[in-house]
PDB file of C-alpha atoms in Angstrom:
ATOM      1  CA  MET A 309    -122.905  59.588  24.887  1.00 48.00           C
ATOM      2  CA  ALA A 310    -122.210  57.391  21.978  1.00 58.00           C
ATOM      3  CA  GLY A 311    -124.007  59.709  19.271  1.00 66.00           C
ATOM      4  CA  ASN A 312    -121.337  62.633  20.104  1.00 79.00           C
ATOM      5  CA  GLN A 313    -118.036  60.158  19.279  1.00 77.00           C
ATOM      6  CA  THR A 314    -116.775  60.866  15.748  1.00 84.00           C
ATOM      7  CA  ARG A 315    -115.681  57.718  13.347  1.00 80.00           C
ATOM      8  CA  ARG A 316    -112.158  59.088  13.984  1.00 82.00           C
ATOM      9  CA  GLN A 317    -112.712  58.414  17.526  1.00 79.00           C
ATOM     10  CA  TRP A 318    -114.039  54.678  17.300  1.00 77.00           C
ATOM     11  CA  ILE A 319    -110.968  54.349  15.261  1.00 81.00           C
ATOM     12  CA  LYS A 320    -109.001  55.432  17.453  1.00 78.00           C
ATOM     13  CA  ALA A 321    -110.635  53.233  20.396  1.00 77.00           C
ATOM     14  CA  ALA A 322    -110.399  50.117  18.491  1.00 79.00           C
ATOM     15  CA  ALA A 323    -107.337  50.569  17.955  1.00 78.00           C
ATOM     16  CA  ALA A 324    -105.583  50.723  21.026  1.00 74.00           C
ATOM     17  CA  GLY A 325    -108.247  47.835  22.332  1.00 71.00           C
ATOM     18  CA  ALA A 326    -106.286  45.421  19.445  1.00 72.00           C
ATOM     19  CA  VAL A 327    -102.782  46.743  21.016  1.00 69.00           C
ATOM     20  CA  GLY A 328    -103.824  45.923  23.864  1.00 67.00           C
ATOM     21  CA  VAL A 329    -105.453  42.630  23.266  1.00 63.00           C
ATOM     22  CA  GLY A 330    -101.664  41.977  21.468  1.00 66.00           C
ATOM     23  CA  LEU A 331     -99.412  42.665  24.033  1.00 64.00           C
ATOM     24  CA  ALA A 332    -102.170  40.890  26.671  1.00 65.00           C
ATOM     25  CA  GLY A 333    -100.265  37.382  26.349  1.00 58.00           C
ATOM     26  CA  CYS A 334     -96.655  39.819  26.033  1.00 64.00           C
ATOM     27  CA  ASN A 335     -96.264  39.696  30.087  1.00 59.00           C
ATOM     28  CA  GLY A 336     -94.285  36.914  31.546  1.00 56.00           C
ATOM     29  CA  ASN A 337     -94.794  34.041  33.277  1.00 54.00           C
ATOM     30  CA  GLY A 338     -98.094  33.182  31.144  1.00 54.00           C
ATOM     31  CA  ASN A 339     -98.285  29.443  32.809  1.00 57.00           C
ATOM     32  CA  GLY A 340     -95.937  29.658  35.692  1.00 55.00           C
ATOM     33  CA  GLU A 341     -93.358  27.374  33.607  1.00 58.00           C
ATOM     34  CA  GLY A 342     -90.866  30.800  33.007  1.00 54.00           C
ATOM     35  CA  ASN A 343     -88.856  33.310  34.660  1.00 56.00           C
ATOM     36  CA  GLY A 344     -90.416  35.883  32.707  1.00 55.00           C
ATOM     37  CA  ASN A 345     -87.429  36.190  30.329  1.00 57.00           C
ATOM     38  CA  GLY A 346     -88.302  34.644  27.145  1.00 55.00           C
ATOM     39  CA  GLU A 347     -86.870  30.926  28.521  1.00 58.00           C
ATOM     40  CA  GLY A 348     -90.115  28.571  29.877  1.00 56.00           C
ATOM     41  CA  GLY A 349     -87.312  25.789  30.446  1.00 57.00           C
ATOM     42  CA  ASP A 350     -87.761  24.237  27.293  1.00 56.00           C
ATOM     43  CA  THR A 351     -85.933  20.829  26.603  1.00 58.00           C
ATOM     44  CA  ASP A 352     -86.770  19.712  22.739  1.00 58.00           C
ATOM     45  CA  THR A 353     -83.679  17.929  21.156  1.00 59.00           C
ATOM     46  CA  GLY A 354     -85.147  18.414  17.708  1.00 58.00           C
ATOM     47  CA  THR A 355     -84.842  14.243  17.230  1.00 57.00           C
ATOM     48  CA  ALA A 356     -88.050  13.071  15.877  1.00 58.00           C
ATOM     49  CA  THR A 357     -89.300   9.777  17.208  1.00 60.00           C
ATOM     50  CA  GLY A 358     -91.780   7.251  15.708  1.00 60.00           C
ATOM     51  CA  ASP A 359     -92.773   6.448  11.991  1.00 61.00           C
ATOM     52  CA  THR A 360     -92.158  10.385  10.110  1.00 66.00           C
ATOM     53  CA  SER A 361     -93.015   8.205   6.707  1.00 72.00           C
ATOM     54  CA  ALA A 362     -96.667   9.796   5.656  1.00 76.00           C
ATOM     55  CA  SER A 363     -99.047   7.383   2.738  1.00 83.00           C
ATOM     56  CA  GLY A 364    -102.325   7.664   1.489  1.00 90.00           C
ATOM     57  CA  THR A 365    -104.000  10.394  -0.554  1.00 91.00           C
ATOM     58  CA  VAL A 366    -104.065  14.269   0.652  1.00 91.00           C
ATOM     59  CA  LYS A 367    -107.680  15.641  -0.315  1.00 93.00           C
ATOM     60  CA  ILE A 368    -107.134  19.666  -0.575  1.00 91.00           C
ATOM     61  CA  GLY A 369    -109.738  21.823  -1.796  1.00 92.00           C
ATOM     62  CA  VAL A 370    -108.386  24.974  -3.916  1.00 91.00           C
ATOM     63  CA  LEU A 371    -110.777  28.297  -4.274  1.00 92.00           C
ATOM     64  CA  GLN A 372    -109.869  31.420  -6.234  1.00 91.00           C
ATOM     65  CA  PRO A 373    -111.393  33.635  -8.260  1.00 92.00           C
ATOM     66  CA  LEU A 374    -110.292  31.881 -11.789  1.00 90.00           C
ATOM     67  CA  SER A 375    -112.326  34.217 -13.959  1.00 91.00           C
ATOM     68  CA  GLY A 376    -113.847  38.104 -13.607  1.00 89.00           C
ATOM     69  CA  ASN A 377    -112.148  41.135 -13.013  1.00 90.00           C
ATOM     70  CA  VAL A 378    -109.372  39.656 -10.995  1.00 90.00           C
ATOM     71  CA  GLN A 379    -108.794  36.566 -12.307  1.00 90.00           C
ATOM     72  CA  TYR A 380    -104.829  37.493 -12.521  1.00 91.00           C
ATOM     73  CA  TYR A 381    -105.114  37.578  -8.846  1.00 91.00           C
ATOM     74  CA  GLY A 382    -106.747  33.965  -8.015  1.00 91.00           C
ATOM     75  CA  GLN A 383    -104.457  32.722 -10.644  1.00 91.00           C
ATOM     76  CA  GLN A 384    -101.462  33.583  -9.747  1.00 92.00           C
ATOM     77  CA  SER A 385    -102.096  32.655  -6.344  1.00 92.00           C
ATOM     78  CA  LEU A 386    -102.922  29.410  -7.427  1.00 91.00           C
ATOM     79  CA  TRP A 387     -99.413  29.057  -9.924  1.00 92.00           C
ATOM     80  CA  GLY A 388     -97.654  29.729  -6.127  1.00 92.00           C
ATOM     81  CA  PHE A 389     -99.328  27.167  -4.106  1.00 90.00           C
ATOM     82  CA  LEU A 390     -99.226  24.675  -7.104  1.00 90.00           C
ATOM     83  CA  SER A 391     -95.101  25.406  -7.443  1.00 91.00           C
ATOM     84  CA  GLY A 392     -94.812  25.514  -4.180  1.00 91.00           C
ATOM     85  CA  LEU A 393     -95.958  21.904  -3.649  1.00 88.00           C
ATOM     86  CA  ALA A 394     -93.979  20.944  -6.270  1.00 89.00           C
ATOM     87  CA  TYR A 395     -91.317  22.072  -4.945  1.00 91.00           C
ATOM     88  CA  LYS A 396     -91.297  20.669  -1.203  1.00 87.00           C
ATOM     89  CA  HIS A 397     -91.238  17.472  -3.690  1.00 85.00           C
ATOM     90  CA  ASP A 398     -88.930  18.049  -6.220  1.00 89.00           C
ATOM     91  CA  GLN A 399     -90.750  17.817  -9.284  1.00 88.00           C
ATOM     92  CA  ASP A 400     -92.091  20.553 -11.923  1.00 88.00           C
ATOM     93  CA  PRO A 401     -95.345  22.327 -11.281  1.00 87.00           C
ATOM     94  CA  LEU A 402     -98.652  21.701 -12.429  1.00 85.00           C
ATOM     95  CA  ASP A 403     -99.489  24.128 -15.904  1.00 85.00           C
ATOM     96  CA  THR A 404    -103.409  24.735 -14.894  1.00 83.00           C
ATOM     97  CA  SER A 405    -105.416  27.626 -14.083  1.00 80.00           C
ATOM     98  CA  THR A 406    -108.865  26.474 -14.934  1.00 84.00           C
ATOM     99  CA  THR A 407    -111.329  24.465 -12.341  1.00 89.00           C
ATOM    100  CA  GLY A 408    -111.203  20.640 -12.134  1.00 90.00           C
ATOM    101  CA  THR A 409    -109.557  18.118 -10.020  1.00 92.00           C
ATOM    102  CA  GLU A 410    -105.200  17.652 -10.603  1.00 89.00           C
ATOM    103  CA  SER A 411    -103.413  15.022  -8.752  1.00 89.00           C
ATOM    104  CA  ILE A 412     -99.274  15.094  -7.832  1.00 87.00           C
ATOM    105  CA  GLU A 413     -97.692  11.852  -7.219  1.00 88.00           C
ATOM    106  CA  ALA A 414     -95.262  13.008  -4.211  1.00 85.00           C
ATOM    107  CA  GLY A 415     -93.549   9.752  -3.169  1.00 84.00           C
ATOM    108  CA  ASP A 416     -96.623   7.334  -1.489  1.00 88.00           C
ATOM    109  CA  VAL A 417     -98.446  10.168  -1.178  1.00 89.00           C
ATOM    110  CA  THR A 418    -100.867  11.626  -3.940  1.00 91.00           C
ATOM    111  CA  TYR A 419    -102.163  14.900  -3.845  1.00 91.00           C
ATOM    112  CA  GLU A 420    -105.620  14.860  -5.052  1.00 93.00           C
ATOM    113  CA  LEU A 421    -106.486  19.401  -5.774  1.00 91.00           C
ATOM    114  CA  VAL A 422    -109.882  20.236  -6.107  1.00 93.00           C
ATOM    115  CA  ILE A 423    -109.826  23.789  -8.185  1.00 92.00           C
ATOM    116  CA  GLU A 424    -112.849  25.555  -8.355  1.00 93.00           C
ATOM    117  CA  ASP A 425    -113.509  28.949  -9.102  1.00 92.00           C
ATOM    118  CA  SER A 426    -114.640  31.384  -7.175  1.00 91.00           C
ATOM    119  CA  GLU A 427    -116.098  33.514  -9.238  1.00 86.00           C
ATOM    120  CA  PHE A 428    -115.382  36.912  -7.028  1.00 80.00           C
ATOM    121  CA  ASP A 429    -115.843  40.126  -9.551  1.00 66.00           C
TER     122      ASP A 429
END
């Protein structure tokens, strides 16, 4: 029977299955604590407890295609990441598009970025 099905029929069946799996979480009362209308009885007041300060070194690996046919897209992604990190800490972004290790000091936290080229062509 499987030999008689076309590629289009397989794709339709796979799409229908994916939609079914995606909608499986939408049937109310998933954990028994709500009434099915999206109100699960959450009582969070939005306040944090405890110490929220951070310190130390955070090591982040960045793997992008920085050479080859798609180097432009890898550089754009790297620059976007660096700009977002700089924006979060009200700093100027690093000006780099090469491999190596870069550090960003932000308060008591040091972000150590290990930038590598995936050499994707």
